[in-house]
mmCIF file of C-alpha atoms in Angstrom:
data_model
loop_
_atom_site.group_PDB
_atom_site.id
_atom_site.type_symbol
_atom_site.label_atom_id
_atom_site.label_comp_id
_atom_site.label_asym_id
_atom_site.label_seq_id
_atom_site.Cartn_x
_atom_site.Cartn_y
_atom_site.Cartn_z
ATOM 1 C CA MET A 158 53.451 -38.534 70.985
ATOM 2 C CA ILE A 159 51.668 -39.656 73.994
ATOM 3 C CA ASN A 160 48.318 -37.769 74.898
ATOM 4 C CA GLY A 161 46.078 -38.057 77.736
ATOM 5 C CA THR A 162 45.799 -41.480 79.109
ATOM 6 C CA ALA A 163 46.205 -43.439 75.849
ATOM 7 C CA GLU A 164 49.614 -45.132 75.362
ATOM 8 C CA SER A 165 51.537 -44.987 72.197
ATOM 9 C CA THR A 166 54.862 -46.141 70.730
ATOM 10 C CA ASP A 167 55.633 -43.223 69.209
ATOM 11 C CA VAL A 168 59.073 -41.657 70.389
ATOM 12 C CA PRO A 169 58.820 -38.460 72.538
ATOM 13 C CA THR A 170 59.485 -35.373 70.594
ATOM 14 C CA GLN A 171 62.013 -33.938 73.096
ATOM 15 C CA LYS A 172 65.347 -35.372 72.007
ATOM 16 C CA TYR A 173 67.186 -34.677 75.057
ATOM 17 C CA HIS A 174 64.857 -37.165 76.889
ATOM 18 C CA LEU A 175 65.722 -40.013 74.588
ATOM 19 C CA PRO A 176 67.774 -42.743 75.859
ATOM 20 C CA LYS A 177 71.117 -42.681 74.307
ATOM 21 C CA ARG A 178 70.771 -46.597 74.079
ATOM 22 C CA ILE A 179 68.771 -49.321 74.584
ATOM 23 C CA ILE A 180 70.530 -52.788 75.273
ATOM 24 C CA LEU A 181 68.995 -56.024 75.074
ATOM 25 C CA VAL A 182 70.601 -58.723 77.201
ATOM 26 C CA ARG A 183 69.771 -62.422 77.290
ATOM 27 C CA HIS A 184 70.466 -64.393 80.473
ATOM 28 C CA GLY A 185 73.568 -66.375 81.230
ATOM 29 C CA GLU A 186 73.730 -70.152 80.866
ATOM 30 C CA SER A 187 70.872 -71.980 82.912
ATOM 31 C CA GLN A 188 70.623 -75.440 84.216
ATOM 32 C CA GLY A 189 67.997 -75.914 81.553
ATOM 33 C CA ASN A 190 70.370 -74.798 78.792
ATOM 34 C CA LYS A 191 72.724 -77.335 80.113
ATOM 35 C CA ASP A 192 70.282 -80.256 80.630
ATOM 36 C CA ASP A 193 66.705 -80.312 79.334
ATOM 37 C CA ALA A 194 65.767 -82.479 82.148
ATOM 38 C CA ALA A 195 65.833 -79.906 84.568
ATOM 39 C CA TYR A 196 62.459 -78.511 83.208
ATOM 40 C CA SER A 197 60.572 -81.612 84.107
ATOM 41 C CA VAL A 198 61.156 -81.150 87.771
ATOM 42 C CA THR A 199 61.710 -77.516 88.076
ATOM 43 C CA PRO A 200 59.455 -74.720 87.030
ATOM 44 C CA ASP A 201 60.672 -72.777 84.163
ATOM 45 C CA TYR A 202 60.734 -69.517 86.161
ATOM 46 C CA LYS A 203 62.782 -71.034 88.999
ATOM 47 C CA ILE A 204 65.695 -72.536 86.695
ATOM 48 C CA PRO A 205 68.783 -71.140 88.070
ATOM 49 C CA LEU A 206 71.930 -70.134 86.399
ATOM 50 C CA THR A 207 74.993 -72.532 86.249
ATOM 51 C CA ALA A 208 78.485 -71.501 87.526
ATOM 52 C CA GLN A 209 79.527 -70.973 84.010
ATOM 53 C CA GLY A 210 76.198 -68.587 83.532
ATOM 54 C CA ILE A 211 77.317 -66.559 86.690
ATOM 55 C CA GLU A 212 80.550 -65.995 85.062
ATOM 56 C CA GLN A 213 79.235 -65.230 81.838
ATOM 57 C CA ALA A 214 77.035 -62.555 83.135
ATOM 58 C CA GLN A 215 79.822 -60.965 85.285
ATOM 59 C CA GLN A 216 81.819 -60.613 81.856
ATOM 60 C CA ALA A 217 78.653 -59.122 80.322
ATOM 61 C CA GLY A 218 78.690 -56.509 83.131
ATOM 62 C CA SER A 219 82.137 -55.605 82.026
ATOM 63 C CA ARG A 220 81.543 -55.257 78.628
ATOM 64 C CA ILE A 221 77.931 -53.025 78.927
ATOM 65 C CA LEU A 222 79.775 -50.863 81.448
ATOM 66 C CA ASP A 223 82.483 -50.506 78.586
ATOM 67 C CA VAL A 224 79.723 -49.659 76.172
ATOM 68 C CA VAL A 225 78.117 -47.227 78.241
ATOM 69 C CA SER A 226 80.818 -45.675 79.298
ATOM 70 C CA GLY A 227 82.481 -45.068 75.745
ATOM 71 C CA HIS A 228 85.401 -47.174 76.471
ATOM 72 C CA GLY A 229 85.969 -45.101 79.791
ATOM 73 C CA SER A 230 86.038 -41.626 77.762
ATOM 74 C CA SER A 231 82.432 -40.318 79.110
ATOM 75 C CA GLU A 232 81.743 -39.456 82.462
ATOM 76 C CA ASN A 233 78.259 -38.332 81.877
ATOM 77 C CA TRP A 234 75.956 -41.236 81.782
ATOM 78 C CA LYS A 235 73.601 -43.209 83.930
ATOM 79 C CA VAL A 236 72.063 -46.737 83.469
ATOM 80 C CA TYR A 237 68.626 -47.959 84.260
ATOM 81 C CA PHE A 238 67.458 -51.657 84.102
ATOM 82 C CA TYR A 239 64.696 -53.641 83.297
ATOM 83 C CA VAL A 240 64.496 -57.223 84.359
ATOM 84 C CA SER A 241 62.431 -60.529 83.624
ATOM 85 C CA PRO A 242 61.108 -61.954 87.015
ATOM 86 C CA TYR A 243 62.491 -65.542 86.196
ATOM 87 C CA VAL A 244 65.678 -66.553 88.659
ATOM 88 C CA ARG A 245 68.007 -66.816 85.884
ATOM 89 C CA THR A 246 67.421 -63.194 84.516
ATOM 90 C CA ARG A 247 67.448 -61.764 88.037
ATOM 91 C CA SER A 248 70.635 -63.392 88.825
ATOM 92 C CA THR A 249 72.097 -62.462 85.794
ATOM 93 C CA LEU A 250 71.124 -58.770 86.572
ATOM 94 C CA ARG A 251 72.916 -59.035 89.887
ATOM 95 C CA GLU A 252 76.182 -60.287 88.276
ATOM 96 C CA ILE A 253 75.819 -57.596 85.703
ATOM 97 C CA GLY A 254 75.368 -55.171 88.368
ATOM 98 C CA ARG A 255 78.783 -55.940 90.159
ATOM 99 C CA ALA A 256 80.412 -53.817 87.478
ATOM 100 C CA PHE A 257 78.543 -50.675 88.100
ATOM 101 C CA PRO A 258 78.885 -48.164 90.598
ATOM 102 C CA LYS A 259 75.662 -47.562 92.610
ATOM 103 C CA ASN A 260 75.747 -43.703 91.606
ATOM 104 C CA ARG A 261 75.571 -44.810 87.912
ATOM 105 C CA MET A 262 72.195 -46.553 88.640
ATOM 106 C CA LEU A 263 69.081 -44.816 88.364
ATOM 107 C CA GLY A 264 67.003 -47.746 89.227
ATOM 108 C CA VAL A 265 65.769 -51.341 88.232
ATOM 109 C CA ARG A 266 62.182 -52.660 87.452
ATOM 110 C CA GLU A 267 60.899 -56.185 87.606
ATOM 111 C CA GLU A 268 58.697 -56.513 84.245
ATOM 112 C CA CYS A 269 56.751 -59.415 83.870
ATOM 113 C CA ARG A 270 56.100 -58.782 80.112
ATOM 114 C CA VAL A 271 59.531 -59.504 79.008
ATOM 115 C CA ARG A 272 59.701 -62.874 80.511
ATOM 116 C CA GLU A 273 60.463 -66.240 78.828
ATOM 117 C CA GLN A 274 58.022 -67.578 76.395
ATOM 118 C CA ASP A 275 55.823 -69.876 78.100
ATOM 119 C CA PHE A 276 56.210 -73.609 77.034
ATOM 120 C CA GLY A 277 53.709 -74.896 79.440
ATOM 121 C CA ASN A 278 54.216 -75.994 82.906
ATOM 122 C CA PHE A 279 56.605 -78.930 83.823
ATOM 123 C CA GLN A 280 58.126 -80.071 80.630
ATOM 124 C CA VAL A 281 59.015 -83.887 79.852
ATOM 125 C CA ALA A 282 61.949 -83.804 77.648
ATOM 126 C CA GLU A 283 60.747 -86.542 75.257
ATOM 127 C CA ARG A 284 57.517 -84.854 74.649
ATOM 128 C CA MET A 285 59.155 -81.361 74.308
ATOM 129 C CA LYS A 286 61.233 -82.687 71.618
ATOM 130 C CA VAL A 287 58.414 -83.948 69.434
ATOM 131 C CA ILE A 288 56.703 -80.610 70.088
ATOM 132 C CA LYS A 289 59.555 -78.400 68.926
ATOM 133 C CA GLU A 290 59.969 -80.532 65.680
ATOM 134 C CA THR A 291 56.235 -79.794 65.030
ATOM 135 C CA ARG A 292 57.005 -76.295 65.534
ATOM 136 C CA GLU A 293 59.791 -76.118 62.790
ATOM 137 C CA ARG A 294 57.288 -77.584 60.385
ATOM 138 C CA PHE A 295 54.764 -75.303 61.636
ATOM 139 C CA GLY A 296 56.608 -72.021 61.792
ATOM 140 C CA ARG A 297 58.090 -70.514 64.884
ATOM 141 C CA PHE A 298 56.349 -67.262 65.012
ATOM 142 C CA PHE A 299 52.737 -68.696 65.104
ATOM 143 C CA TYR A 300 53.268 -72.102 66.603
ATOM 144 C CA ARG A 301 51.473 -72.066 70.183
ATOM 145 C CA PHE A 302 52.928 -74.662 72.607
ATOM 146 C CA PRO A 303 50.281 -77.017 74.418
ATOM 147 C CA GLU A 304 49.151 -74.966 77.531
ATOM 148 C CA GLY A 305 51.788 -72.318 76.468
ATOM 149 C CA GLU A 306 52.404 -69.452 74.269
ATOM 150 C CA SER A 307 53.278 -68.705 70.604
ATOM 151 C CA ALA A 308 56.094 -66.114 69.722
ATOM 152 C CA ALA A 309 52.943 -64.074 68.558
ATOM 153 C CA ASP A 310 51.787 -64.191 71.924
ATOM 154 C CA VAL A 311 55.039 -62.884 73.194
ATOM 155 C CA TYR A 312 55.258 -60.148 70.603
ATOM 156 C CA ASP A 313 51.806 -58.980 71.763
ATOM 157 C CA ARG A 314 52.853 -58.698 75.335
ATOM 158 C CA VAL A 315 56.261 -57.042 74.544
ATOM 159 C CA SER A 316 54.519 -54.396 72.213
ATOM 160 C CA HIS A 317 52.337 -53.419 75.111
ATOM 161 C CA PHE A 318 55.784 -53.351 77.333
ATOM 162 C CA LEU A 319 57.117 -50.807 74.562
ATOM 163 C CA GLU A 320 54.178 -48.568 75.073
ATOM 164 C CA THR A 321 54.935 -48.299 78.794
ATOM 165 C CA LEU A 322 58.687 -47.821 78.128
ATOM 166 C CA TRP A 323 57.927 -44.805 76.214
ATOM 167 C CA ARG A 324 55.567 -43.530 78.778
ATOM 168 C CA ASP A 325 58.314 -43.992 81.206
ATOM 169 C CA VAL A 326 60.674 -41.785 78.910
ATOM 170 C CA ASP A 327 57.892 -39.222 78.210
ATOM 171 C CA MET A 328 57.112 -38.636 81.905
ATOM 172 C CA ASN A 329 60.890 -38.936 83.352
ATOM 173 C CA ARG A 330 59.745 -41.938 85.298
ATOM 174 C CA HIS A 331 63.571 -42.829 85.276
ATOM 175 C CA HIS A 332 64.279 -39.376 87.109
ATOM 176 C CA HIS A 333 66.831 -38.853 84.535
ATOM 177 C CA ASN A 334 69.021 -35.541 84.163
ATOM 178 C CA PRO A 335 68.611 -34.544 80.726
ATOM 179 C CA ASN A 336 72.187 -33.440 80.745
ATOM 180 C CA GLU A 337 73.186 -36.995 81.265
ATOM 181 C CA GLU A 338 73.381 -39.854 78.758
ATOM 182 C CA LEU A 339 70.508 -42.408 79.660
ATOM 183 C CA ASN A 340 71.013 -46.043 78.988
ATOM 184 C CA LEU A 341 68.140 -48.492 79.389
ATOM 185 C CA VAL A 342 69.127 -52.100 80.131
ATOM 186 C CA ILE A 343 66.810 -54.899 79.455
ATOM 187 C CA VAL A 344 67.691 -58.347 80.942
ATOM 188 C CA SER A 345 65.437 -60.833 79.554
ATOM 189 C CA HIS A 346 65.435 -64.016 77.173
ATOM 190 C CA GLY A 347 66.276 -64.691 73.638
ATOM 191 C CA LEU A 348 62.744 -64.617 72.187
ATOM 192 C CA ALA A 349 61.515 -61.591 73.995
ATOM 193 C CA SER A 350 64.724 -59.743 72.833
ATOM 194 C CA ARG A 351 63.866 -60.897 69.011
ATOM 195 C CA VAL A 352 60.537 -59.749 69.024
ATOM 196 C CA PHE A 353 61.310 -56.501 70.640
ATOM 197 C CA LEU A 354 63.474 -55.981 67.655
ATOM 198 C CA MET A 355 60.940 -56.927 65.393
ATOM 199 C CA LYS A 356 58.527 -54.628 66.672
ATOM 200 C CA TRP A 357 60.572 -51.761 67.009
ATOM 201 C CA PHE A 358 62.034 -52.114 63.650
ATOM 202 C CA LYS A 359 58.919 -53.266 61.805
ATOM 203 C CA TRP A 360 60.300 -56.532 60.606
ATOM 204 C CA THR A 361 58.055 -58.919 58.912
ATOM 205 C CA VAL A 362 57.190 -62.492 60.161
ATOM 206 C CA GLU A 363 59.135 -63.942 57.440
ATOM 207 C CA GLN A 364 62.183 -62.065 58.442
ATOM 208 C CA PHE A 365 61.582 -63.129 61.886
ATOM 209 C CA GLU A 366 61.919 -66.810 61.011
ATOM 210 C CA TYR A 367 65.399 -66.083 59.797
ATOM 211 C CA LEU A 368 66.643 -64.658 62.912
ATOM 212 C CA ASN A 369 69.050 -66.561 65.134
ATOM 213 C CA ASN A 370 68.747 -66.707 69.031
ATOM 214 C CA LEU A 371 71.203 -64.702 70.978
ATOM 215 C CA GLY A 372 73.662 -66.581 72.771
ATOM 216 C CA ASN A 373 73.959 -66.563 76.722
ATOM 217 C CA CYS A 374 74.648 -63.100 78.002
ATOM 218 C CA GLU A 375 75.020 -61.934 74.349
ATOM 219 C CA PHE A 376 73.563 -58.395 74.011
ATOM 220 C CA ARG A 377 72.212 -55.961 71.166
ATOM 221 C CA VAL A 378 72.722 -52.441 71.446
ATOM 222 C CA MET A 379 70.199 -50.096 69.883
ATOM 223 C CA GLU A 380 72.081 -46.724 69.877
ATOM 224 C CA LEU A 381 70.560 -43.051 68.995
ATOM 225 C CA GLY A 382 72.018 -41.968 65.595
ATOM 226 C CA ALA A 383 72.964 -38.611 64.503
ATOM 227 C CA GLY A 384 69.611 -37.912 63.251
ATOM 228 C CA GLY A 385 67.230 -39.223 66.251
ATOM 229 C CA GLU A 386 66.759 -42.665 65.225
ATOM 230 C CA TYR A 387 67.991 -45.751 66.849
ATOM 231 C CA SER A 388 70.132 -48.136 64.704
ATOM 232 C CA LEU A 389 71.751 -51.283 65.619
ATOM 233 C CA ALA A 390 74.681 -50.373 63.112
ATOM 234 C CA VAL A 391 76.003 -47.584 65.241
ATOM 235 C CA HIS A 392 77.567 -50.122 67.469
ATOM 236 C CA HIS A 393 77.221 -53.456 65.811
ATOM 237 C CA THR A 394 79.254 -54.484 62.360
ATOM 238 C CA ASP A 395 77.734 -55.890 59.055
ATOM 239 C CA GLU A 396 79.266 -59.097 59.976
ATOM 240 C CA GLU A 397 77.753 -59.456 63.275
ATOM 241 C CA MET A 398 74.143 -58.644 61.818
ATOM 242 C CA LEU A 399 74.617 -61.263 59.116
ATOM 243 C CA GLU A 400 75.371 -63.754 61.834
ATOM 244 C CA TRP A 401 72.511 -63.028 63.571
ATOM 245 C CA GLY A 402 70.325 -63.696 60.551
ATOM 246 C CA MET A 403 69.592 -60.542 59.079
ATOM 247 C CA SER A 404 69.198 -60.157 55.448
ATOM 248 C CA PRO A 405 71.488 -57.646 53.482
ATOM 249 C CA GLU A 406 68.159 -55.654 53.162
ATOM 250 C CA MET A 407 67.659 -55.276 56.888
ATOM 251 C CA ILE A 408 71.493 -54.421 57.452
ATOM 252 C CA ALA A 409 71.189 -51.702 54.736
ATOM 253 C CA ASP A 410 68.291 -50.292 56.690
ATOM 254 C CA GLN A 411 70.126 -50.052 59.960
ATOM 255 C CA LYS A 412 73.122 -48.307 58.268
ATOM 256 C CA TRP A 413 70.353 -45.847 56.760
ATOM 257 C CA ARG A 414 68.975 -45.249 60.303
ATOM 258 C CA ALA A 415 72.251 -44.582 61.689
ATOM 259 C CA ASN A 416 72.218 -41.163 60.068
ATOM 260 C CA ALA A 417 68.345 -40.565 59.237
ATOM 261 C CA ASN A 418 66.410 -37.981 60.824
ATOM 262 C CA ARG A 419 63.599 -39.295 63.419
ATOM 263 C CA GLY A 420 60.456 -39.928 61.760
ATOM 264 C CA THR A 421 61.434 -40.168 58.041
ATOM 265 C CA LEU A 422 60.485 -43.199 56.106
ATOM 266 C CA ASN A 423 63.459 -45.262 54.270
ATOM 267 C CA ASP A 424 61.972 -45.162 50.549
ATOM 268 C CA HIS A 425 64.365 -47.979 49.645
ATOM 269 C CA CYS A 426 63.155 -50.452 52.484
ATOM 270 C CA PRO A 427 61.206 -53.092 50.701
ATOM 271 C CA TRP A 428 59.073 -54.465 53.458
ATOM 272 C CA TYR A 429 57.359 -51.196 53.990
ATOM 273 C CA LEU A 430 55.872 -50.980 50.518
ATOM 274 C CA ASP A 431 57.125 -53.353 47.603
ATOM 275 C CA ALA A 432 57.163 -56.741 49.287
ATOM 276 C CA PHE A 433 53.434 -56.478 49.734
ATOM 277 C CA PHE A 434 52.728 -55.948 45.963
ATOM 278 C CA ASP A 435 53.483 -57.606 42.772
ATOM 279 C CA HIS A 436 54.036 -54.499 40.859
ATOM 280 C CA LEU A 437 53.740 -50.879 41.585
ATOM 281 C CA ALA A 438 53.792 -48.355 38.690
ATOM 282 C CA ASP A 439 56.305 -45.348 39.067
ATOM 283 C CA SER A 440 54.711 -42.304 40.067
ATOM 284 C CA ASN A 441 54.904 -38.986 38.132
ATOM 285 C CA ASP A 442 53.677 -35.418 38.462
ATOM 286 C CA LYS A 443 50.333 -36.155 36.857
ATOM 287 C CA ASP A 444 49.753 -38.977 39.392
ATOM 288 C CA ASP A 445 50.656 -36.724 42.329
ATOM 289 C CA GLU A 446 48.302 -33.836 41.178
ATOM 290 C CA ASP A 447 45.553 -36.407 40.598
ATOM 291 C CA VAL A 448 45.960 -37.441 44.231
ATOM 292 C CA LYS A 449 45.919 -33.823 45.468
ATOM 293 C CA SER A 450 42.671 -33.049 43.158
ATOM 294 C CA ASN A 451 40.880 -36.339 44.769
ATOM 295 C CA ASN A 452 41.753 -35.263 48.149
ATOM 296 C CA SER A 453 40.625 -31.940 47.809
ATOM 297 C CA TYR A 454 36.838 -33.137 47.545
ATOM 298 C CA LEU A 455 37.100 -35.293 50.702
ATOM 299 C CA PRO A 456 35.282 -34.052 53.768
ATOM 300 C CA LEU A 457 37.446 -32.912 56.741
ATOM 301 C CA ALA A 458 37.713 -35.500 59.654
#
């Protein structure tokens, strides 16, 4: 829970304040996706959508509307948007918004911390090809582009955004009626979406390295499960998650989360403990009693 002025990524304890869904959307096809040479003459943040990208965004709007409305069966929902300041993401949001009645929108906020990874300033295609080949050898998460950012840098600023997001929820800055379903839609970029999920679900760097990028206007739906935990498995299939590069263990964790009580720990999730040690002896009643006995002599904090 958030206390005082310090921000925390803890989920607020009042379940009725929690968003029903958090939806991460990548922008539509941009001129840079179609032709790398665009980056050598146009600043990355000014790269526009192509005609196909505009059409993709409009189609995504209809699909997202279908999700948040329960395929038309729910009448009690609202949506709030966060958007990267780049031209291609704002244009994507504009086209997505055409699918939504105004009275369903609680608001929108431009959020710089979910912007694209900084690859440097003007990008010469031949030089960037060599740099990206080097990144593959070095590792995608830690490689920092000259005059730019690493994925680890993006992870840090997205983590800080998550703290603000939960403060927004906790303080009801979305002006959300708790009797209505709140859907948060974050329109950003492929890497920002992947590190958002990495931070949220506590995935390791090794797991991140296997994740595939989202396609243009592809989205991921984190939906509140029966027990109050968010999960990708509520909306998405095993086959979809495998295509994204998630391992069977990661998928099993998502399925567990779909029914888990909020705040509980998945004892069968290997990267929470087992992955960091060669061997851990099984605990027994005597071990538990020894721990309790030793703790009884510890001074109070």
